[in-house]
Amino acid sequence: CRSKSGSKLLRQWFLRPTQDLAVLQRRQEVIVFFTSPRHSDILKTLQTSLRNFRNIPSLLRRMSLSNTKVTDWQSLYKTVCSALCIRDTVRNLPQSIQVFHDITEGFSDDLHNMCNLISRVVDFEASLEENRFTIKPNIDPAIDEKKRRMMGLSDFLTDVARRELESLDPQIPSCCVIYIPLIGFLLTVPRLPSMVEKEDFEMEGLEFMFLSEDRLHYRSQRTRELDNLLGDLHCDIRDMETAVMTQLQNTILESSPSLYQVLGLTAELDCLMAMSSASQEYSYTHPKLTNHREITVTQGRHPLLELCSPVYVANSFHSSESDGRIKIITGPNSSGKSIYLKQVGLIVFMALIGSDVPAKEAQIGLVDGIFTRMQSRESVSLGLSTFMIDLNQMAVALNSSTGNSLVLIDEFGKGTNTVDGLSLLAASVSHWLKRSPVAVPCVLLATNFHSLLQLDLLPTSALLSFLTLETAIDGDELVFLYQLKEGVCQSSYAANIATLAGLPAGLVRRAVEVSDLYRTGKPIKRTDKSSDEQSRRCSSVVEK
C-alpha cells in the first residue's frame, strides 16, 4: 500500500476475512478494473497521489491540543490536495463500480474549501524560514501593518542611532539601536578599555541593562519612546498569527468528519490497488466465489514459495459437495506435502479477503473458518508440551469445524508413542466420517503413518480419498517430482532422505538392515565386537 491508512486497513482485512459475497464482489470489481492493461496509467496516477497521504488522525489529535508544527500544516495540505486529485480522477471512471461511486459522492465540498483556506492563509515558505506558523499578506490588515513597520525598522533605527550618538560622550566612537523581542528597543555601544568595573558602565541619561560580547546595552529616553510608540512588534505579530492559526484549526477540526470519511475511502482504494498490482506482477487469476461448499483450484501455486524457488510445480485441488471431502496425503519427507496444504489454505484465504489468487483457475465456496494443526510454537509461558499443543489445536478443529470449514492437518500424532498417535489420528478421521455428508468439513491431512491405510483403520467412505506426491529413483538417489496424484505411498524412503541430508553411508546401511530385520520379524543382532565375542562363547557352550 502507498499510504499508512491503507496498510492499516489491509492488515485488518488479513485478520478478518469475510463471507459476505457483496463485500467480496465490491472488492473484486475494482481489482478486475485495475488489472486491465488499459488502466495501468490510471493506477499509477492514483498511487502517486496516495503517496502524499500522511497520518491524518495523529495530526488532527495534535491540532486539537494546539500542538501543530509547520510540517503538520504541510502534511495536511498535501493530503487534502492529493485527495482532490483522486476525486477528480475517479469522477471520470465508471460509476457503476461501487467504490468509485462512493469516492465521487463521499468527497464533500468541505475538502475543496479546506484546501483553498490553507492555501490562502498559510505562507509555507516564510513558515519554514522562521520555523513557526506564518500567514500570507492581505489576511489581517493589523498584522500587515505591524509587519510593514518591522520591515522599515532597520533604516528607522539607524537614523535614531545617529541622533543618539550626537548626545553621547565623544569618546564613544559608535552606537546602534536594536530591537530584542520581549525586551524592546535598546541602545548599544562598544565597551571602552577604561570601562572595567560596573560603576564605569554608568552614563548620564542612560539606564544600564546588561553586557554582552563587549557591547553595553542601555535604555534611553528615545528607546522608551519607541517602546511606547511601536510596542513589542515581534511578539504582537506572533500572538496575532497564533490567533489566526487557532481560528484555522477550529475550522479544520469542524470538518474532520469529512477528512475521516476521505481516509476510509482512500484506504480501501489503496488496498485494492495494491492487490491489483500484486495480481499483475505475479500472474494471479480472478477467483469465482460461490455459495456452495465446492472448492476447485486448477494449477494452484504457493504465493510465497514461487517467489523464492527457481522452479515451482503447480498442483490442483478439488473438493466437491459430497465426494472426497477428506483427503489423506502420504509421501516421503520433503516431498511437498506441507507446502501443498499451505498452498490450498493460502489460496482460500486470499479469496476470502477479495484478492486474486495464484492459480490458473479457481472456484471458491464460502468458508466459515480455516482450522490448522500444522505448527506448534512452544513457549515456557504456556506450560504445555508440544503434543499437548497439538491436541489443543486438533480439539478446536474437531469441535468447531462445520460442513463449510477447511481443516489442514500436518503430521498429527508424531509427538507421542507411535501406536497412540496413530490411534488418535484414525479416531479423528472416523469422527468426521460419522457426521452427515453436509456436516463433513473439507479436510487435507498429510501423514507419514502408512499403517493408517495398511492396517485398514479407516471406514470405507466416498468422502475419503487418498493422494500422494510423485517421486522417482535414479540409481540410489531419490528424486522429488512434487506432482500430486491419486494413490498411496508405501514407503517413507527414510534411508534415501537420510543420504540426501548427509548422514554417513555406514550409518544409513545399518539403518536399512535393522529396518528390514524388524519388518520381517527376524532377530536384530548387535554389530560391535563385544557382542560377536559373546555370541561365539554362547555357541561353544551349546556345542559342548
JSON list of N, CA and C in Angstrom, two decimals, residues 286-298 319 347-352 361-367:
[
{"chain": "A", "resi": 286, "resn": "HIS", "atom": "N", "xyz": [-8.48, -14.30, -11.30]},
{"chain": "A", "resi": 286, "resn": "HIS", "atom": "CA", "xyz": [-9.68, -13.84, -10.60]},
{"chain": "A", "resi": 286, "resn": "HIS", "atom": "C", "xyz": [-10.50, -15.04, -10.16]},
{"chain": "A", "resi": 287, "resn": "PRO", "atom": "N", "xyz": [-10.70, -15.29, -8.85]},
{"chain": "A", "resi": 287, "resn": "PRO", "atom": "CA", "xyz": [-11.46, -16.46, -8.41]},
{"chain": "A", "resi": 287, "resn": "PRO", "atom": "C", "xyz": [-12.96, -16.24, -8.53]},
{"chain": "A", "resi": 288, "resn": "LYS", "atom": "N", "xyz": [-13.67, -17.32, -8.78]},
{"chain": "A", "resi": 288, "resn": "LYS", "atom": "CA", "xyz": [-15.13, -17.27, -8.80]},
{"chain": "A", "resi": 288, "resn": "LYS", "atom": "C", "xyz": [-15.62, -17.69, -7.43]},
{"chain": "A", "resi": 289, "resn": "LEU", "atom": "N", "xyz": [-16.36, -16.82, -6.77]},
{"chain": "A", "resi": 289, "resn": "LEU", "atom": "CA", "xyz": [-16.86, -17.10, -5.43]},
{"chain": "A", "resi": 289, "resn": "LEU", "atom": "C", "xyz": [-18.31, -17.56, -5.51]},
{"chain": "A", "resi": 290, "resn": "THR", "atom": "N", "xyz": [-18.62, -18.63, -4.77]},
{"chain": "A", "resi": 290, "resn": "THR", "atom": "CA", "xyz": [-19.97, -19.19, -4.80]},
{"chain": "A", "resi": 290, "resn": "THR", "atom": "C", "xyz": [-20.47, -19.43, -3.39]},
{"chain": "A", "resi": 291, "resn": "ASN", "atom": "N", "xyz": [-21.76, -19.72, -3.28]},
{"chain": "A", "resi": 291, "resn": "ASN", "atom": "CA", "xyz": [-22.38, -20.06, -2.00]},
{"chain": "A", "resi": 291, "resn": "ASN", "atom": "C", "xyz": [-22.31, -21.55, -1.72]},
{"chain": "A", "resi": 292, "resn": "HIS", "atom": "N", "xyz": [-21.75, -22.33, -2.65]},
{"chain": "A", "resi": 292, "resn": "HIS", "atom": "CA", "xyz": [-21.67, -23.78, -2.48]},
{"chain": "A", "resi": 292, "resn": "HIS", "atom": "C", "xyz": [-20.45, -24.14, -1.63]},
{"chain": "A", "resi": 293, "resn": "ARG", "atom": "N", "xyz": [-20.37, -25.44, -1.29]},
{"chain": "A", "resi": 293, "resn": "ARG", "atom": "CA", "xyz": [-19.24, -25.91, -0.48]},
{"chain": "A", "resi": 293, "resn": "ARG", "atom": "C", "xyz": [-18.07, -26.35, -1.35]},
{"chain": "A", "resi": 294, "resn": "GLU", "atom": "N", "xyz": [-18.25, -26.37, -2.63]},
{"chain": "A", "resi": 294, "resn": "GLU", "atom": "CA", "xyz": [-17.22, -26.89, -3.53]},
{"chain": "A", "resi": 294, "resn": "GLU", "atom": "C", "xyz": [-16.04, -25.92, -3.64]},
{"chain": "A", "resi": 295, "resn": "ILE", "atom": "N", "xyz": [-14.83, -26.50, -3.63]},
{"chain": "A", "resi": 295, "resn": "ILE", "atom": "CA", "xyz": [-13.60, -25.73, -3.82]},
{"chain": "A", "resi": 295, "resn": "ILE", "atom": "C", "xyz": [-12.81, -26.39, -4.94]},
{"chain": "A", "resi": 296, "resn": "THR", "atom": "N", "xyz": [-12.52, -25.64, -5.98]},
{"chain": "A", "resi": 296, "resn": "THR", "atom": "CA", "xyz": [-11.74, -26.16, -7.11]},
{"chain": "A", "resi": 296, "resn": "THR", "atom": "C", "xyz": [-10.64, -25.17, -7.45]},
{"chain": "A", "resi": 297, "resn": "VAL", "atom": "N", "xyz": [-9.41, -25.67, -7.45]},
{"chain": "A", "resi": 297, "resn": "VAL", "atom": "CA", "xyz": [-8.25, -24.84, -7.81]},
{"chain": "A", "resi": 297, "resn": "VAL", "atom": "C", "xyz": [-7.48, -25.58, -8.90]},
{"chain": "A", "resi": 298, "resn": "THR", "atom": "N", "xyz": [-7.31, -24.95, -10.03]},
{"chain": "A", "resi": 298, "resn": "THR", "atom": "CA", "xyz": [-6.58, -25.54, -11.15]},
{"chain": "A", "resi": 298, "resn": "THR", "atom": "C", "xyz": [-5.19, -24.93, -11.22]},
{"chain": "A", "resi": 319, "resn": "SER", "atom": "N", "xyz": [-12.47, -30.27, -4.16]},
{"chain": "A", "resi": 319, "resn": "SER", "atom": "CA", "xyz": [-13.28, -30.83, -3.08]},
{"chain": "A", "resi": 319, "resn": "SER", "atom": "C", "xyz": [-14.73, -30.55, -3.42]},
{"chain": "A", "resi": 347, "resn": "ILE", "atom": "N", "xyz": [-4.60, -19.96, -0.72]},
{"chain": "A", "resi": 347, "resn": "ILE", "atom": "CA", "xyz": [-5.46, -19.60, -1.86]},
{"chain": "A", "resi": 347, "resn": "ILE", "atom": "C", "xyz": [-6.88, -19.31, -1.38]},
{"chain": "A", "resi": 348, "resn": "VAL", "atom": "N", "xyz": [-7.40, -20.16, -0.51]},
{"chain": "A", "resi": 348, "resn": "VAL", "atom": "CA", "xyz": [-8.75, -19.93, 0.04]},
{"chain": "A", "resi": 348, "resn": "VAL", "atom": "C", "xyz": [-8.77, -18.64, 0.86]},
{"chain": "A", "resi": 349, "resn": "PHE", "atom": "N", "xyz": [-7.75, -18.44, 1.67]},
{"chain": "A", "resi": 349, "resn": "PHE", "atom": "CA", "xyz": [-7.68, -17.23, 2.49]},
{"chain": "A", "resi": 349, "resn": "PHE", "atom": "C", "xyz": [-7.65, -15.97, 1.62]},
{"chain": "A", "resi": 350, "resn": "MET", "atom": "N", "xyz": [-6.82, -15.98, 0.59]},
{"chain": "A", "resi": 350, "resn": "MET", "atom": "CA", "xyz": [-6.71, -14.81, -0.29]},
{"chain": "A", "resi": 350, "resn": "MET", "atom": "C", "xyz": [-8.05, -14.50, -0.97]},
{"chain": "A", "resi": 351, "resn": "ALA", "atom": "N", "xyz": [-8.76, -15.56, -1.35]},
{"chain": "A", "resi": 351, "resn": "ALA", "atom": "CA", "xyz": [-10.07, -15.35, -1.99]},
{"chain": "A", "resi": 351, "resn": "ALA", "atom": "C", "xyz": [-11.05, -14.71, -1.02]},
{"chain": "A", "resi": 352, "resn": "LEU", "atom": "N", "xyz": [-10.92, -15.03, 0.28]},
{"chain": "A", "resi": 352, "resn": "LEU", "atom": "CA", "xyz": [-11.87, -14.52, 1.27]},
{"chain": "A", "resi": 352, "resn": "LEU", "atom": "C", "xyz": [-11.55, -13.10, 1.75]},
{"chain": "A", "resi": 361, "resn": "GLU", "atom": "N", "xyz": [-7.06, -21.30, -12.63]},
{"chain": "A", "resi": 361, "resn": "GLU", "atom": "CA", "xyz": [-8.48, -21.05, -12.41]},
{"chain": "A", "resi": 361, "resn": "GLU", "atom": "C", "xyz": [-8.79, -21.40, -10.97]},
{"chain": "A", "resi": 362, "resn": "ALA", "atom": "N", "xyz": [-9.84, -20.78, -10.43]},
{"chain": "A", "resi": 362, "resn": "ALA", "atom": "CA", "xyz": [-10.23, -21.08, -9.05]},
{"chain": "A", "resi": 362, "resn": "ALA", "atom": "C", "xyz": [-11.71, -20.79, -8.85]},
{"chain": "A", "resi": 363, "resn": "GLN", "atom": "N", "xyz": [-12.37, -21.74, -8.21]},
{"chain": "A", "resi": 363, "resn": "GLN", "atom": "CA", "xyz": [-13.76, -21.55, -7.78]},
{"chain": "A", "resi": 363, "resn": "GLN", "atom": "C", "xyz": [-13.80, -21.86, -6.29]},
{"chain": "A", "resi": 364, "resn": "ILE", "atom": "N", "xyz": [-14.10, -20.87, -5.50]},
{"chain": "A", "resi": 364, "resn": "ILE", "atom": "CA", "xyz": [-14.00, -20.98, -4.05]},
{"chain": "A", "resi": 364, "resn": "ILE", "atom": "C", "xyz": [-15.39, -20.84, -3.43]},
{"chain": "A", "resi": 365, "resn": "GLY", "atom": "N", "xyz": [-15.83, -21.89, -2.73]},
{"chain": "A", "resi": 365, "resn": "GLY", "atom": "CA", "xyz": [-17.04, -21.78, -1.94]},
{"chain": "A", "resi": 365, "resn": "GLY", "atom": "C", "xyz": [-16.76, -21.01, -0.66]},
{"chain": "A", "resi": 366, "resn": "LEU", "atom": "N", "xyz": [-17.75, -20.37, -0.12]},
{"chain": "A", "resi": 366, "resn": "LEU", "atom": "CA", "xyz": [-17.53, -19.56, 1.08]},
{"chain": "A", "resi": 366, "resn": "LEU", "atom": "C", "xyz": [-17.19, -20.45, 2.27]},
{"chain": "A", "resi": 367, "resn": "VAL", "atom": "N", "xyz": [-16.06, -20.20, 2.88]},
{"chain": "A", "resi": 367, "resn": "VAL", "atom": "CA", "xyz": [-15.55, -20.99, 4.00]},
{"chain": "A", "resi": 367, "resn": "VAL", "atom": "C", "xyz": [-15.78, -20.19, 5.28]}
]
